Short mmCIF file of C-alpha atoms in Angstrom, two decimals:
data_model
loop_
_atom_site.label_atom_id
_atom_site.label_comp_id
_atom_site.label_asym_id
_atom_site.label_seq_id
_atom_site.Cartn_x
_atom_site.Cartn_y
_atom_site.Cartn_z
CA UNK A 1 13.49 -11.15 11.26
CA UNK A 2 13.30 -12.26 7.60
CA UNK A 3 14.56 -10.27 4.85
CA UNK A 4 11.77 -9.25 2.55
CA UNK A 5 11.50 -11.00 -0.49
CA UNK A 6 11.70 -10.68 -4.12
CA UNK A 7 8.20 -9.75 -4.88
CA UNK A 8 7.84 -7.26 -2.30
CA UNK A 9 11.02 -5.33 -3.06
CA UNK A 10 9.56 -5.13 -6.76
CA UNK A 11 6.56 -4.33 -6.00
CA UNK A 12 7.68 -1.46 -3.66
CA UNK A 13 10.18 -0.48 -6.01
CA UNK A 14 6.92 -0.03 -8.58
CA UNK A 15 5.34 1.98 -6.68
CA UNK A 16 7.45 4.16 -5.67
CA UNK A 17 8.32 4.44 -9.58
CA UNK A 18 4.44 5.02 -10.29
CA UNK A 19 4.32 7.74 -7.49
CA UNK A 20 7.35 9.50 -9.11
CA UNK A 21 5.82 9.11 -12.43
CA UNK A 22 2.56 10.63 -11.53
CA UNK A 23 3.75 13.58 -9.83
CA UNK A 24 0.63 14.08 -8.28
CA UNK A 25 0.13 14.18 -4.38
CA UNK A 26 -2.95 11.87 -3.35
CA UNK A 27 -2.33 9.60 -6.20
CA UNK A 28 -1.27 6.21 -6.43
CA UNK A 29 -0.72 2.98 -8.27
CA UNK A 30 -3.48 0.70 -8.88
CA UNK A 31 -3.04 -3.31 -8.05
CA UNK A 32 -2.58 -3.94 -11.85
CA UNK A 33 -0.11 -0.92 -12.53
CA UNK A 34 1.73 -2.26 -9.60
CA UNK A 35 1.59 -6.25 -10.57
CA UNK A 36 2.44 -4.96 -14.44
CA UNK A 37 5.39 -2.41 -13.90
CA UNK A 38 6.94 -5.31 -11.01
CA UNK A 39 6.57 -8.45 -13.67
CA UNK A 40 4.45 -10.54 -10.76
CA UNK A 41 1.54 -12.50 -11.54
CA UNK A 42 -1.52 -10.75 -10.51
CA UNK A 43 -2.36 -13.52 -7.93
CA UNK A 44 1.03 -12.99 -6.02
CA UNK A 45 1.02 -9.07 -6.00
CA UNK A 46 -2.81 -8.88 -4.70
CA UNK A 47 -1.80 -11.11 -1.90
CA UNK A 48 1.45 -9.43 -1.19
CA UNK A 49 -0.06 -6.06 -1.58
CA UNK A 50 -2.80 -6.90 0.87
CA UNK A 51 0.14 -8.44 3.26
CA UNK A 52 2.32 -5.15 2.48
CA UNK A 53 -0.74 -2.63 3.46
CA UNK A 54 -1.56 -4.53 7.10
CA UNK A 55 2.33 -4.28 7.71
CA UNK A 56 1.95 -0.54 6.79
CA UNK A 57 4.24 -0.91 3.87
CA UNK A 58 1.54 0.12 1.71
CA UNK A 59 -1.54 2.64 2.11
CA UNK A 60 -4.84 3.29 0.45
CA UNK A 61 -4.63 7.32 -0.41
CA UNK A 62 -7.57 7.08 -2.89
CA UNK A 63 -9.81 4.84 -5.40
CA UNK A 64 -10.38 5.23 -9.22
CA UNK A 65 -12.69 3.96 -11.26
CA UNK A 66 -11.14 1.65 -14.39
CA UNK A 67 -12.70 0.62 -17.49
CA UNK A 68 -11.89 -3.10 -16.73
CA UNK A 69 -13.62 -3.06 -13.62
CA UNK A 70 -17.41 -2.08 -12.41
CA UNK A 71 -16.01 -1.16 -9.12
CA UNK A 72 -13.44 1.20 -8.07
CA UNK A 73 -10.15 0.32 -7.27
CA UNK A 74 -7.87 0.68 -5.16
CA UNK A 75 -4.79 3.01 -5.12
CA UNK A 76 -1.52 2.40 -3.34
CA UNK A 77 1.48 4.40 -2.04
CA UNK A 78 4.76 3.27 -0.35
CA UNK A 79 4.58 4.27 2.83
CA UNK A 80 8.52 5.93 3.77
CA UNK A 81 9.99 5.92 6.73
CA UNK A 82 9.80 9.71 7.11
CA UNK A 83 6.29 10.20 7.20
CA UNK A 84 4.12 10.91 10.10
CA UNK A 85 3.34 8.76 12.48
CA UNK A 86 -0.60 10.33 12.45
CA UNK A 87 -0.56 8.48 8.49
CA UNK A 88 0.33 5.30 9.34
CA UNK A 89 -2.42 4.76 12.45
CA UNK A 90 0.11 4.69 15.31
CA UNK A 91 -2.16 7.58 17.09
CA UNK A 92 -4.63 4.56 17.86
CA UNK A 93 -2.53 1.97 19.66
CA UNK A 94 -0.54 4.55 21.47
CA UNK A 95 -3.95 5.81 23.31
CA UNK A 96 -5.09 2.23 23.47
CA UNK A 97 -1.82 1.51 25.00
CA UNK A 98 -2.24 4.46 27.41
CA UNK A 99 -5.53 3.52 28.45
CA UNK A 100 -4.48 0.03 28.80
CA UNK A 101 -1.46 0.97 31.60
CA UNK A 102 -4.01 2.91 33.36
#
């Protein structure tokens, strides 16, 4: 397996640093806090973001609405390796695996 790259270690390492700075449970970083506090273009992070939440790096705990935006967005939080398995969406292939050896 590769080793992760530069961009996604700083862009993990931002949000967990947004997390921590919020103190809030159920509230994340936003694609632009995350793409600011890392120093990667916006391009880059909103493609590795999107990469980092289908590898369950990443998951969407919430949206907010911005003032640069009509839309809400978005926000992220690292996913550790400590949390439930329930979070992550495991529950869903394990019974599709069980109904599959059936």
């Amino acid at each position: 397996m590769r080793p992760t790259g530069e961009i996604r270690q700083a862009l993990i390492q931002a949000a967990r640093d947004v997390v921590a700075d919020l103190g809030l449970p159920n509230r994340g970083a936003t694609l632009a806090e995350l793409a600011d506090r890392s120093c990667v273009g916006r391009d880059a992070a909103r493609r590795c973001v999107d990469n980092m939440r289908r590898a369950g790096a990443l998951q969407i705990v919430g949206e907010r609405r911005v003032d640069y935006r009509n839309r809400p967005v978005a926000e992220y939080v690292p996913v550790e390796p400590g949390m439930p398995l329930v979070e992550q969406g495991w529950v869903d292939l394990g019974q599709c695996m069980a109904d599959w050896v059936r």
